[in-house]
Amino acid sequence: MQEQRETPLWSAVAKHRAQSLYPYHVPAHKAGRGLLPSFAAHMAEFDLTELPGLDNLAAPDGPLADAEALAATFVGADATYFTTNGSTAGILASVLAVAPPGSTIILPETAHQSFHSACVLGDLSPVFLPVELYPELALPMGYTLSSLRKSLAECRPSLVVATTPTYHGVCSDSAAIKAVCREHGVPLLVDEAHGTHLLVSDTQVQSAVRSGADLVVQSMHKTGGALTGAAWVHCFNPHFREPLKRALRLVQSTSPSYLLLTSLDLARRTLAIEGAARFCSSRGHADKLRALLPAVSFPRDWQQDPLRIVIDARYFDMSGFALQQIMLAYGLSPEMADAYTVTLVIGLFESAEGLPRAAALARDLPRTTVIPKAQLVPYLSGGRLQMLTPRQAYFSQSIRVPLARARGEICAEPLVPYPPGVPLLWPGQRIEHEDISYLQALLAAGGNCIGVSPTGQILVIAGEDCE
Ligand SMILES: Cc1ncc(COP(=O)(O)O)c(C=O)c1O
């Protein structure tokens, strides 16, 4: 009974709050700065449900329908649908709405894990396009148009997916991708989970909503100023409207949070009215940070999200994981770290508070001039052997084996270095020696991988050693 007095999560979040770290991470309302004060102050009272006059997300015809219509007008979509289960629900619904069971979909090999779930649910076969790696830092970029053209000529997919921006802020040209898709009559879904703020960009780097894509999914909670979990799907192809609505009902809770829904409505208004001015001032904040810290510039073929900063930890002669710890000690809370970099999310509601802390860090940390090239290079899945479809793998018998002895086995559960939440291996794929070495080195360097147990075991298909 005594232990029932414990509240481990409450204790952890309270402790985190007490540290007063400056949040260079999502959600981009930045600890409430971007929320309407009268909403933020009365959250408990706004935690409502489908009461008279408050509409119903499953079949909206009142204020929710009006809020979605205003959002659609803002982005120029045929229709916009709110979700309270993040872009994950938007992606699941979009894929299920467009791709018939048994069909093939083209994905970047760095597609988010929600696409795996969509393949399991929709019985779809993924074809992965290799993405380019920025060699200095082994950072995944996007796929090339020529690899897309080649793949479209080889398979007859029901859907092409582009992920832009990536977690690290690498942007692809979604209009050019759409032009290639159009040549082949294949719809395009853009996973723009990280790019809501680009709706109000005053730079050349623009949101995919203007690219001609058929569907665009955005996590409003990441960079749009809404509460965590709030996202929306923009539909630009009237043909997909009804299937998308049905699919959203399939994957969403019947009790969507009114806090999240209300925050979507409010954040849309803020973006529409003050977004462009805020974007411009946040660029100023980002530029000041870039001047203080060794920020990465991506190769010229790739555009860079102006509000995402990737710090190259090699200049401090340490790993990204180690630099993240030091930043925390300086009162700065980054979005994520990997072996070589630390990523900061600059939102539309920054205060100047983070800058002196970053200046102190830059002043105190000695820099090196000998910059080693990245050794820890992920073996991505573009050329992998897909022995079973994700659905076959999901429903197969599986067993746990030590990662070290998994070579030649078929993966049964996504192996997902987190962050960024991009599967290194999908279920149904053969595990190669290079995967094992990479994961072992990543874990040894301080990284995490969902799917590897604390005792170093992974789930593989029983009786399917392909050696
Ligand atoms: C590229 C990408 N797509 C989709 C998602 C899923 O978004 P959400 O967390 O809103 O469900 C994420 C989450 O981090 C992501 O990084």
CSV table of C-alpha atoms and ligand atoms in Angstrom, one decimal:
chain,number,residue,atom,x,y,z
A,1,MET,CA,0.0,0.0,0.0
A,2,GLN,CA,2.8,2.3,0.9
A,3,GLU,CA,4.2,2.1,-2.6
A,4,GLN,CA,0.8,3.3,-3.9
A,5,ARG,CA,1.7,6.7,-2.6
A,6,GLU,CA,4.5,6.8,-5.2
A,7,THR,CA,3.9,8.7,-8.4
A,8,PRO,CA,7.1,8.0,-10.5
A,9,LEU,CA,6.1,9.9,-13.5
A,10,TRP,CA,4.8,12.9,-11.6
A,11,SER,CA,8.0,12.9,-9.6
A,12,ALA,CA,10.1,12.8,-12.8
A,13,VAL,CA,8.3,15.6,-14.6
A,14,ALA,CA,8.2,17.8,-11.5
A,15,LYS,CA,12.0,17.2,-11.1
A,16,HIS,CA,12.6,18.1,-14.7
A,17,ARG,CA,10.5,21.3,-14.3
A,18,ALA,CA,12.4,22.3,-11.2
A,19,GLN,CA,15.7,22.4,-13.2
A,20,SER,CA,14.4,25.4,-15.2
A,21,LEU,CA,16.2,24.2,-18.4
A,22,TYR,CA,15.8,26.4,-21.5
A,23,PRO,CA,13.8,24.2,-23.9
A,24,TYR,CA,15.4,23.9,-27.3
A,25,HIS,CA,13.0,21.1,-28.0
A,26,VAL,CA,9.4,20.4,-29.0
A,27,PRO,CA,6.7,21.2,-28.3
A,28,ALA,CA,7.4,24.6,-29.8
A,29,HIS,CA,5.0,26.6,-27.6
A,30,LYS,CA,8.0,26.5,-25.4
A,31,ALA,CA,6.7,25.8,-21.9
A,32,GLY,CA,3.5,27.7,-22.6
A,33,ARG,CA,4.9,30.9,-24.0
A,34,GLY,CA,3.0,30.3,-27.3
A,35,LEU,CA,-0.3,29.4,-25.6
A,36,LEU,CA,-3.2,31.8,-25.2
A,37,PRO,CA,-2.9,32.8,-21.5
A,38,SER,CA,-6.6,32.3,-20.8
A,39,PHE,CA,-6.3,28.8,-22.2
A,40,ALA,CA,-3.1,27.9,-20.4
A,41,ALA,CA,-4.4,29.1,-17.1
A,42,HIS,CA,-7.6,27.1,-17.1
A,43,MET,CA,-6.6,23.8,-18.8
A,44,ALA,CA,-8.4,21.7,-16.3
A,45,GLU,CA,-11.7,23.4,-17.1
A,46,PHE,CA,-11.1,23.1,-20.8
A,47,ASP,CA,-10.5,19.3,-20.5
A,48,LEU,CA,-14.0,18.6,-22.0
A,49,THR,CA,-15.7,16.1,-24.1
A,50,GLU,CA,-18.5,15.9,-26.7
A,51,LEU,CA,-20.9,18.1,-24.7
A,52,PRO,CA,-23.8,19.9,-26.3
A,53,GLY,CA,-22.5,22.6,-28.6
A,54,LEU,CA,-19.0,21.2,-28.7
A,55,ASP,CA,-19.3,18.9,-31.7
A,56,ASN,CA,-17.8,15.4,-32.3
A,57,LEU,CA,-14.5,14.7,-34.1
A,58,ALA,CA,-15.9,11.5,-35.6
A,59,ALA,CA,-18.6,13.4,-37.5
A,60,PRO,CA,-18.0,17.1,-37.1
A,61,ASP,CA,-20.7,19.5,-38.2
A,62,GLY,CA,-20.3,22.4,-35.7
A,63,PRO,CA,-17.4,24.3,-34.2
A,64,LEU,CA,-14.9,21.5,-35.0
A,65,ALA,CA,-16.0,21.4,-38.6
A,66,ASP,CA,-15.6,25.2,-38.7
A,67,ALA,CA,-12.1,25.0,-37.1
A,68,GLU,CA,-11.0,22.4,-39.6
A,69,ALA,CA,-12.4,24.5,-42.5
A,70,LEU,CA,-10.5,27.5,-41.3
A,71,ALA,CA,-7.3,25.4,-41.1
A,72,ALA,CA,-7.9,24.2,-44.7
A,73,THR,CA,-8.4,27.7,-45.9
A,74,PHE,CA,-5.2,28.8,-44.1
A,75,VAL,CA,-3.0,26.2,-45.8
A,76,GLY,CA,-5.0,26.1,-49.1
A,77,ALA,CA,-6.1,22.5,-48.8
A,78,ASP,CA,-9.2,20.9,-50.1
A,79,ALA,CA,-9.9,19.7,-46.5
A,80,THR,CA,-8.0,19.5,-43.3
A,81,TYR,CA,-8.6,17.0,-40.5
A,82,PHE,CA,-7.5,17.3,-36.9
A,83,THR,CA,-6.0,14.3,-35.0
A,84,THR,CA,-5.1,14.0,-31.3
A,85,ASN,CA,-2.8,11.0,-31.9
A,86,GLY,CA,-0.1,12.9,-33.6
A,87,SER,CA,1.2,12.6,-37.1
A,88,THR,CA,1.3,8.9,-36.4
A,89,ALA,CA,-2.5,8.7,-36.7
A,90,GLY,CA,-2.4,11.0,-39.7
A,91,ILE,CA,0.1,8.8,-41.5
A,92,LEU,CA,-1.7,5.6,-40.7
A,93,ALA,CA,-5.0,7.0,-41.9
A,94,SER,CA,-3.4,8.5,-45.1
A,95,VAL,CA,-1.7,5.3,-46.1
A,96,LEU,CA,-4.8,3.2,-45.4
A,97,ALA,CA,-7.0,5.6,-47.3
A,98,VAL,CA,-4.8,5.6,-50.4
A,99,ALA,CA,-3.0,2.2,-50.7
A,100,PRO,CA,-5.2,-0.9,-51.3
A,101,PRO,CA,-4.3,-4.1,-49.4
A,102,GLY,CA,-1.5,-6.1,-51.0
A,103,SER,CA,-0.1,-3.1,-52.9
A,104,THR,CA,3.4,-1.7,-52.8
A,105,ILE,CA,4.3,1.7,-51.4
A,106,ILE,CA,7.6,3.6,-52.0
A,107,LEU,CA,9.2,4.9,-48.9
A,108,PRO,CA,12.5,6.7,-48.1
A,109,GLU,CA,14.7,4.2,-46.2
A,110,THR,CA,14.5,6.6,-43.3
A,111,ALA,CA,10.7,6.6,-43.1
A,112,HIS,CA,9.2,7.0,-39.6
A,113,GLN,CA,8.2,3.9,-37.7
A,114,SER,CA,4.5,4.8,-38.2
A,115,PHE,CA,4.9,3.6,-41.8
A,116,HIS,CA,5.8,0.2,-40.6
A,117,SER,CA,2.5,0.1,-38.6
A,118,ALA,CA,0.7,1.2,-41.7
A,119,CYS,CA,2.2,-1.6,-43.7
A,120,VAL,CA,1.2,-4.2,-41.0
A,121,LEU,CA,-2.4,-2.8,-40.8
A,122,GLY,CA,-2.8,-2.4,-44.5
A,123,ASP,CA,-0.9,-5.5,-45.7
A,124,LEU,CA,1.4,-3.4,-47.8
A,125,SER,CA,4.9,-4.1,-49.2
A,126,PRO,CA,7.4,-1.4,-48.7
A,127,VAL,CA,10.0,-0.6,-51.4
A,128,PHE,CA,12.7,1.5,-49.9
A,129,LEU,CA,14.5,4.3,-51.7
A,130,PRO,CA,18.1,4.8,-50.6
A,131,VAL,CA,18.8,8.2,-49.1
A,132,GLU,CA,22.0,10.1,-49.5
A,133,LEU,CA,24.3,10.3,-46.4
A,134,TYR,CA,26.1,13.5,-45.5
A,135,PRO,CA,29.4,11.7,-45.3
A,136,GLU,CA,31.1,14.0,-42.7
A,137,LEU,CA,28.6,13.1,-40.1
A,138,ALA,CA,26.8,10.1,-41.5
A,139,LEU,CA,23.6,12.1,-41.5
A,140,PRO,CA,20.8,10.8,-43.6
A,141,MET,CA,19.4,13.3,-46.2
A,142,GLY,CA,16.7,12.5,-48.7
A,143,TYR,CA,16.3,10.3,-51.8
A,144,THR,CA,17.3,11.5,-55.3
A,145,LEU,CA,14.8,12.1,-58.1
A,146,SER,CA,16.7,9.6,-60.2
A,147,SER,CA,16.3,6.8,-57.6
A,148,LEU,CA,12.6,7.6,-57.4
A,149,ARG,CA,12.3,7.5,-61.2
A,150,LYS,CA,14.1,4.2,-61.3
A,151,SER,CA,11.9,2.7,-58.6
A,152,LEU,CA,8.7,3.9,-60.2
A,153,ALA,CA,9.7,2.3,-63.5
A,154,GLU,CA,10.3,-1.0,-61.7
A,155,CYS,CA,7.3,-1.4,-59.4
A,156,ARG,CA,3.7,-0.1,-59.7
A,157,PRO,CA,3.2,1.5,-56.3
A,158,SER,CA,-0.1,2.8,-55.0
A,159,LEU,CA,1.7,5.6,-53.1
A,160,VAL,CA,5.0,7.5,-52.9
A,161,VAL,CA,6.1,9.0,-49.6
A,162,ALA,CA,8.5,11.8,-49.0
A,163,THR,CA,9.8,12.8,-45.5
A,164,THR,CA,10.7,16.5,-45.4
A,165,PRO,CA,12.1,18.1,-43.3
A,166,THR,CA,13.9,15.2,-41.6
A,167,TYR,CA,14.5,15.3,-37.8
A,168,HIS,CA,17.8,17.0,-38.5
A,169,GLY,CA,16.1,19.6,-40.7
A,170,VAL,CA,17.1,18.4,-44.1
A,171,CYS,CA,14.5,19.5,-46.7
A,172,SER,CA,13.7,17.8,-50.0
A,173,ASP,CA,12.1,19.5,-53.0
A,174,SER,CA,8.6,18.0,-52.7
A,175,ALA,CA,7.4,19.9,-55.8
A,176,ALA,CA,10.0,18.1,-57.9
A,177,ILE,CA,9.1,14.8,-56.3
A,178,LYS,CA,5.4,15.4,-57.0
A,179,ALA,CA,6.3,16.2,-60.7
A,180,VAL,CA,7.9,12.8,-61.0
A,181,CYS,CA,5.0,11.1,-59.3
A,182,ARG,CA,2.6,12.9,-61.7
A,183,GLU,CA,4.4,11.5,-64.7
A,184,HIS,CA,3.6,8.0,-63.3
A,185,GLY,CA,0.1,8.8,-62.0
A,186,VAL,CA,1.0,7.9,-58.4
A,187,PRO,CA,-0.2,10.0,-55.5
A,188,LEU,CA,2.3,11.6,-53.1
A,189,LEU,CA,2.1,11.7,-49.3
A,190,VAL,CA,4.5,14.1,-47.6
A,191,ASP,CA,5.4,13.4,-44.0
A,192,GLU,CA,6.0,16.9,-42.9
A,193,ALA,CA,5.7,16.1,-39.2
A,194,HIS,CA,8.7,18.4,-38.4
A,195,GLY,CA,7.7,21.2,-40.8
A,196,THR,CA,4.5,23.0,-39.6
A,197,HIS,CA,6.4,26.2,-39.0
A,198,LEU,CA,7.4,26.2,-42.7
A,199,LEU,CA,3.8,27.2,-43.4
A,200,VAL,CA,4.8,30.7,-42.3
A,201,SER,CA,8.4,30.7,-43.6
A,202,ASP,CA,9.7,34.0,-45.0
A,203,THR,CA,12.5,32.1,-46.8
A,204,GLN,CA,12.9,30.0,-49.9
A,205,VAL,CA,12.4,26.9,-47.7
A,206,GLN,CA,8.6,26.4,-47.9
A,207,SER,CA,6.1,23.9,-46.6
A,208,ALA,CA,5.0,21.0,-48.9
A,209,VAL,CA,1.5,22.3,-48.8
A,210,ARG,CA,2.4,24.3,-51.9
A,211,SER,CA,4.1,21.4,-53.7
A,212,GLY,CA,1.0,19.8,-55.3
A,213,ALA,CA,1.3,16.8,-52.9
A,214,ASP,CA,-2.0,14.8,-52.5
A,215,LEU,CA,-1.7,14.6,-48.7
A,216,VAL,CA,0.5,16.4,-46.2
A,217,VAL,CA,0.7,15.4,-42.5
A,218,GLN,CA,2.0,17.8,-39.9
A,219,SER,CA,2.7,17.5,-36.2
A,220,MET,CA,1.3,20.8,-35.1
A,221,HIS,CA,2.6,19.9,-31.6
A,222,LYS,CA,6.2,19.8,-32.7
A,223,THR,CA,6.7,23.2,-34.3
A,224,GLY,CA,3.3,24.7,-34.8
A,225,GLY,CA,2.5,25.8,-31.2
A,226,ALA,CA,-0.2,23.2,-30.3
A,227,LEU,CA,-0.1,20.8,-27.4
A,228,THR,CA,1.7,17.5,-27.6
A,229,GLY,CA,-0.2,14.9,-29.7
A,230,ALA,CA,-2.1,17.5,-31.7
A,231,ALA,CA,-1.6,17.1,-35.5
A,232,TRP,CA,-3.5,17.6,-38.7
A,233,VAL,CA,-3.7,16.0,-42.2
A,234,HIS,CA,-4.2,18.3,-45.2
A,235,CYS,CA,-5.9,16.7,-48.2
A,236,PHE,CA,-5.4,18.3,-51.6
A,237,ASN,CA,-7.0,15.5,-53.7
A,238,PRO,CA,-10.8,15.4,-53.3
A,239,HIS,CA,-10.7,11.7,-54.3
A,240,PHE,CA,-9.1,10.9,-50.9
A,241,ARG,CA,-11.4,12.9,-48.7
A,242,GLU,CA,-14.0,10.3,-47.8
A,243,PRO,CA,-11.5,7.4,-47.5
A,244,LEU,CA,-9.3,9.6,-45.3
A,245,LYS,CA,-12.2,10.5,-43.0
A,246,ARG,CA,-13.1,6.8,-42.6
A,247,ALA,CA,-9.5,5.8,-42.0
A,248,LEU,CA,-9.1,8.5,-39.3
A,249,ARG,CA,-12.1,7.1,-37.5
A,250,LEU,CA,-10.5,3.7,-37.7
A,251,VAL,CA,-7.2,4.7,-36.0
A,252,GLN,CA,-8.4,7.5,-33.6
A,253,SER,CA,-9.7,7.3,-30.0
A,254,THR,CA,-13.4,7.9,-29.6
A,255,SER,CA,-12.5,10.3,-26.8
A,256,PRO,CA,-10.2,12.9,-28.5
A,257,SER,CA,-8.8,15.4,-26.1
A,258,TYR,CA,-10.5,18.8,-26.3
A,259,LEU,CA,-7.4,20.4,-24.9
A,260,LEU,CA,-5.5,19.2,-28.0
A,261,LEU,CA,-8.3,20.0,-30.4
A,262,THR,CA,-8.7,23.5,-28.9
A,263,SER,CA,-4.9,24.0,-29.0
A,264,LEU,CA,-5.0,23.2,-32.8
A,265,ASP,CA,-7.6,25.9,-33.4
A,266,LEU,CA,-5.7,28.5,-31.3
A,267,ALA,CA,-2.3,27.6,-32.8
A,268,ARG,CA,-3.8,27.9,-36.4
A,269,ARG,CA,-5.0,31.4,-35.5
A,270,THR,CA,-1.6,32.4,-34.1
A,271,LEU,CA,0.2,31.0,-37.2
A,272,ALA,CA,-2.1,32.8,-39.6
A,273,ILE,CA,-2.0,36.2,-37.8
A,274,GLU,CA,1.5,36.5,-36.3
A,275,GLY,CA,3.3,33.5,-37.8
A,276,ALA,CA,5.4,35.3,-40.5
A,277,ALA,CA,6.6,38.0,-38.1
A,278,ARG,CA,7.5,35.3,-35.5
A,279,PHE,CA,9.3,33.2,-38.0
A,280,CYS,CA,11.5,36.1,-39.0
A,281,SER,CA,12.4,36.9,-35.4
A,282,SER,CA,13.1,33.2,-34.6
A,283,ARG,CA,15.5,33.2,-37.6
A,284,GLY,CA,17.3,36.0,-35.8
A,285,HIS,CA,17.5,33.8,-32.6
A,286,ALA,CA,18.7,30.8,-34.7
A,287,ASP,CA,21.4,32.9,-36.4
A,288,LYS,CA,22.7,34.1,-33.0
A,289,LEU,CA,23.0,30.5,-31.9
A,290,ARG,CA,24.7,29.5,-35.1
A,291,ALA,CA,27.3,32.3,-34.6
A,292,LEU,CA,28.0,30.9,-31.1
A,293,LEU,CA,28.1,27.1,-31.8
A,294,PRO,CA,29.6,25.0,-34.6
A,295,ALA,CA,26.4,24.4,-36.6
A,296,VAL,CA,26.3,22.1,-39.5
A,297,SER,CA,25.6,23.4,-43.1
A,298,PHE,CA,24.2,20.7,-45.3
A,299,PRO,CA,25.6,20.2,-48.8
A,300,ARG,CA,24.2,22.6,-51.4
A,301,ASP,CA,21.8,20.1,-53.0
A,302,TRP,CA,19.8,20.0,-49.8
A,303,GLN,CA,17.8,22.9,-48.3
A,304,GLN,CA,18.1,23.4,-44.6
A,305,ASP,CA,15.2,24.2,-42.2
A,306,PRO,CA,16.2,27.7,-40.9
A,307,LEU,CA,14.8,26.9,-37.4
A,308,ARG,CA,16.7,23.7,-36.8
A,309,ILE,CA,20.3,23.7,-35.6
A,310,VAL,CA,22.5,20.7,-35.8
A,311,ILE,CA,25.6,21.2,-33.7
A,312,ASP,CA,28.7,19.3,-34.7
A,313,ALA,CA,30.1,17.9,-31.4
A,314,ARG,CA,33.3,16.8,-33.1
A,315,TYR,CA,34.5,20.4,-32.8
A,316,PHE,CA,34.5,19.9,-29.0
A,317,ASP,CA,36.2,16.6,-29.4
A,318,MET,CA,33.4,14.6,-27.9
A,319,SER,CA,30.3,12.7,-28.9
A,320,GLY,CA,26.9,14.3,-29.4
A,321,PHE,CA,25.7,12.3,-26.4
A,322,ALA,CA,28.4,13.8,-24.2
A,323,LEU,CA,27.8,17.3,-25.5
A,324,GLN,CA,24.1,16.9,-24.7
A,325,GLN,CA,25.0,16.2,-21.0
A,326,ILE,CA,27.2,19.3,-20.9
A,327,MET,CA,24.4,21.4,-22.4
A,328,LEU,CA,22.0,20.2,-19.7
A,329,ALA,CA,24.5,21.3,-17.1
A,330,TYR,CA,24.5,24.7,-18.7
A,331,GLY,CA,20.7,24.9,-18.4
A,332,LEU,CA,20.0,24.1,-22.1
A,333,SER,CA,17.8,21.2,-23.0
A,334,PRO,CA,18.3,20.0,-26.6
A,335,GLU,CA,15.9,18.1,-28.8
A,336,MET,CA,18.2,15.1,-29.4
A,337,ALA,CA,21.7,13.8,-29.6
A,338,ASP,CA,23.4,11.2,-31.7
A,339,ALA,CA,27.0,10.0,-32.0
A,340,TYR,CA,28.2,13.2,-33.7
A,341,THR,CA,25.6,15.9,-33.3
A,342,VAL,CA,23.2,17.6,-31.0
A,343,THR,CA,20.0,19.0,-32.5
A,344,LEU,CA,18.1,22.1,-31.3
A,345,VAL,CA,14.6,23.1,-32.2
A,346,ILE,CA,14.0,26.8,-32.5
A,347,GLY,CA,10.3,27.6,-32.2
A,348,LEU,CA,8.2,30.6,-33.0
A,349,PHE,CA,8.1,31.6,-29.3
A,350,GLU,CA,11.7,31.9,-28.1
A,351,SER,CA,12.8,34.2,-25.3
A,352,ALA,CA,16.3,35.6,-25.1
A,353,GLU,CA,17.0,33.4,-22.0
A,354,GLY,CA,18.7,30.6,-23.9
A,355,LEU,CA,21.3,32.8,-25.6
A,356,PRO,CA,23.5,33.8,-22.6
A,357,ARG,CA,23.6,30.1,-21.5
A,358,ALA,CA,24.7,29.1,-25.0
A,359,ALA,CA,27.3,31.9,-25.0
A,360,ALA,CA,28.7,30.6,-21.6
A,361,LEU,CA,29.0,27.1,-23.0
A,362,ALA,CA,30.7,28.4,-26.2
A,363,ARG,CA,33.1,30.4,-24.1
A,364,ASP,CA,34.0,27.5,-21.7
A,365,LEU,CA,34.3,24.5,-24.0
A,366,PRO,CA,37.6,24.2,-25.8
A,367,ARG,CA,37.5,23.5,-29.5
A,368,THR,CA,39.7,21.3,-31.5
A,369,THR,CA,41.0,21.9,-35.0
A,370,VAL,CA,41.4,18.2,-35.9
A,371,ILE,CA,38.0,17.0,-36.9
A,372,PRO,CA,37.7,13.3,-37.4
A,373,LYS,CA,35.4,11.9,-40.0
A,374,ALA,CA,32.3,9.9,-38.8
A,375,GLN,CA,33.1,6.3,-38.3
A,376,LEU,CA,29.7,5.1,-37.0
A,377,VAL,CA,27.8,4.9,-40.2
A,378,PRO,CA,24.4,3.4,-40.3
A,379,TYR,CA,23.8,0.6,-42.7
A,380,LEU,CA,20.4,1.7,-44.1
A,381,SER,CA,17.7,-0.5,-45.6
A,382,GLY,CA,17.6,0.6,-49.2
A,383,GLY,CA,19.2,-2.5,-50.6
A,384,ARG,CA,18.1,-4.9,-47.9
A,385,LEU,CA,16.5,-8.3,-48.4
A,386,GLN,CA,12.9,-8.1,-47.4
A,387,MET,CA,12.2,-11.8,-46.8
A,388,LEU,CA,8.6,-11.4,-45.4
A,389,THR,CA,6.2,-8.5,-45.6
A,390,PRO,CA,5.8,-6.4,-42.4
A,391,ARG,CA,2.4,-8.0,-41.9
A,392,GLN,CA,3.7,-11.6,-42.4
A,393,ALA,CA,6.5,-10.9,-40.0
A,394,TYR,CA,4.2,-9.3,-37.4
A,395,PHE,CA,2.0,-12.4,-37.3
A,396,SER,CA,4.8,-15.0,-37.4
A,397,GLN,CA,6.1,-16.9,-34.4
A,398,SER,CA,9.1,-15.1,-32.9
A,399,ILE,CA,11.8,-15.8,-30.4
A,400,ARG,CA,14.4,-13.6,-28.6
A,401,VAL,CA,18.1,-14.1,-29.4
A,402,PRO,CA,21.2,-12.1,-28.4
A,403,LEU,CA,21.9,-9.3,-30.8
A,404,ALA,CA,25.4,-10.6,-31.2
A,405,ARG,CA,24.2,-13.9,-32.6
A,406,ALA,CA,21.4,-12.5,-34.8
A,407,ARG,CA,23.3,-12.5,-38.2
A,408,GLY,CA,21.2,-14.1,-40.9
A,409,GLU,CA,18.0,-14.1,-38.8
A,410,ILE,CA,14.8,-12.3,-39.9
A,411,CYS,CA,13.9,-9.3,-37.8
A,412,ALA,CA,10.5,-9.6,-36.1
A,413,GLU,CA,10.2,-6.2,-34.4
A,414,PRO,CA,11.4,-2.8,-35.7
A,415,LEU,CA,14.9,-2.0,-34.5
A,416,VAL,CA,14.7,1.8,-34.0
A,417,PRO,CA,17.5,4.0,-32.8
A,418,TYR,CA,15.7,6.6,-30.8
A,419,PRO,CA,15.8,9.5,-31.4
A,420,PRO,CA,15.3,10.0,-34.3
A,421,GLY,CA,12.7,7.0,-34.4
A,422,VAL,CA,13.8,5.8,-37.8
A,423,PRO,CA,13.9,2.0,-38.0
A,424,LEU,CA,17.4,0.7,-38.9
A,425,LEU,CA,15.7,-2.7,-39.6
A,426,TRP,CA,12.1,-3.4,-40.4
A,427,PRO,CA,10.4,-6.7,-39.5
A,428,GLY,CA,10.8,-9.2,-42.4
A,429,GLN,CA,14.3,-7.9,-43.2
A,430,ARG,CA,17.4,-10.1,-42.9
A,431,ILE,CA,19.8,-9.0,-40.2
A,432,GLU,CA,23.3,-8.4,-41.6
A,433,HIS,CA,26.7,-8.4,-39.8
A,434,GLU,CA,26.9,-4.6,-40.5
A,435,ASP,CA,23.6,-4.0,-38.6
A,436,ILE,CA,24.9,-5.8,-35.6
A,437,SER,CA,28.2,-4.0,-35.6
A,438,TYR,CA,26.5,-0.6,-36.0
A,439,LEU,CA,23.9,-1.2,-33.2
A,440,GLN,CA,26.6,-2.5,-30.8
A,441,ALA,CA,28.8,0.6,-31.5
A,442,LEU,CA,25.8,2.9,-31.2
A,443,LEU,CA,24.8,1.4,-27.8
A,444,ALA,CA,28.4,1.5,-26.6
A,445,ALA,CA,28.6,5.2,-27.6
A,446,GLY,CA,25.6,5.9,-25.4
A,447,GLY,CA,22.7,5.7,-27.9
A,448,ASN,CA,19.4,3.9,-27.5
A,449,CYS,CA,17.6,1.4,-29.7
A,450,ILE,CA,14.0,0.5,-29.3
A,451,GLY,CA,13.7,-3.3,-29.9
A,452,VAL,CA,17.0,-4.2,-28.2
A,453,SER,CA,16.2,-5.4,-24.6
A,454,PRO,CA,18.4,-4.2,-21.6
A,455,THR,CA,20.0,-7.7,-21.8
A,456,GLY,CA,20.9,-7.2,-25.4
A,457,GLN,CA,18.3,-9.4,-27.0
A,458,ILE,CA,16.1,-8.9,-30.0
A,459,LEU,CA,13.1,-10.5,-31.5
A,460,VAL,CA,13.5,-12.6,-34.6
A,461,ILE,CA,11.3,-14.9,-36.6
A,462,ALA,CA,11.4,-18.4,-35.2
A,463,GLY,CA,13.0,-21.1,-37.4
A,464,GLU,CA,13.9,-18.7,-40.2
A,465,ASP,CA,17.7,-18.4,-40.2
A,466,CYS,CA,18.6,-17.5,-43.7
A,467,GLU,CA,22.3,-18.4,-43.5
B,1,LIG,C1,9.6,12.1,-39.5
B,1,LIG,C2,8.5,11.8,-38.5
B,1,LIG,N1,7.3,11.4,-39.0
B,1,LIG,C3,6.2,11.2,-38.2
B,1,LIG,C4,6.4,11.3,-36.8
B,1,LIG,C5,5.3,11.0,-35.9
B,1,LIG,O1,4.8,12.1,-35.3
B,1,LIG,P1,3.9,12.2,-34.0
B,1,LIG,O2,4.9,12.1,-32.9
B,1,LIG,O3,3.2,13.5,-34.1
B,1,LIG,O4,3.0,11.1,-34.0
B,1,LIG,C6,7.7,11.6,-36.3
B,1,LIG,C7,7.9,11.7,-34.8
B,1,LIG,O5,8.9,12.1,-34.3
B,1,LIG,C8,8.7,11.9,-37.2
B,1,LIG,O6,10.0,12.2,-36.7
